[in-house]
Amino acid sequence: MVTYYHKHGEKMISLRSKVAIKLLDYYFLNPEAQVYINELARILELDPKNT
């Protein structure tokens, strides 16, 4: 489980899904990215049928 906290220590979001964590990581690191779902699944090494 991953938990993100606000700078004041308040809990913002808690994630258990590995897919959601990978998606957030990708878009936090690449905020301008615009990709199709199949391309994103390939980049993140995910099965496009499960995303």
Coordinates of C-alpha atoms in Angstrom, one line a residue:
M1 CA 0.0 0.0 0.0
V2 CA 1.2 3.5 -0.8
T3 CA 0.0 6.5 1.1
Y4 CA 0.6 10.1 0.0
Y5 CA 0.7 12.9 2.5
H6 CA 0.1 16.6 2.3
K7 CA 3.1 18.8 3.3
H8 CA 1.3 19.4 6.6
G9 CA 1.1 15.7 7.4
E10 CA -2.5 15.2 6.4
K11 CA -3.3 12.0 4.6
M12 CA -4.2 12.8 1.0
I13 CA -4.6 9.4 -0.7
S14 CA -4.0 5.7 0.0
L15 CA -3.5 3.3 -2.8
R16 CA -3.4 -0.5 -2.9
S17 CA -3.7 -0.9 -6.7
K18 CA -0.3 -1.5 -8.4
V19 CA -1.8 -0.1 -11.6
A20 CA -3.0 3.1 -10.0
I21 CA 0.4 3.6 -8.4
K22 CA 2.2 3.0 -11.7
L23 CA -0.1 5.5 -13.5
L24 CA 0.3 8.2 -10.9
D25 CA 4.1 7.7 -10.9
Y26 CA 4.2 7.9 -14.6
Y27 CA 2.1 11.1 -14.9
F28 CA 3.9 12.8 -11.9
L29 CA 7.2 12.3 -13.7
N30 CA 5.7 13.1 -17.2
P31 CA 3.0 15.7 -16.7
E32 CA 2.9 16.7 -20.3
A33 CA 2.6 13.1 -21.6
Q34 CA -0.3 12.2 -24.0
V35 CA -0.4 8.5 -24.9
Y36 CA -2.9 6.0 -26.0
I37 CA -4.0 3.4 -23.4
N38 CA -2.2 0.5 -25.2
E39 CA 1.0 2.5 -25.5
L40 CA 0.8 3.4 -21.8
A41 CA 0.2 -0.3 -20.9
R42 CA 3.4 -1.2 -22.9
I43 CA 5.4 1.6 -21.2
L44 CA 4.3 0.5 -17.7
E45 CA 4.6 -3.2 -18.6
L46 CA 0.9 -3.8 -17.9
D47 CA -1.7 -6.0 -19.6
P48 CA -3.9 -3.6 -21.6
K49 CA -6.9 -5.8 -20.9
N50 CA -6.5 -5.3 -17.2
T51 CA -6.1 -1.5 -17.2

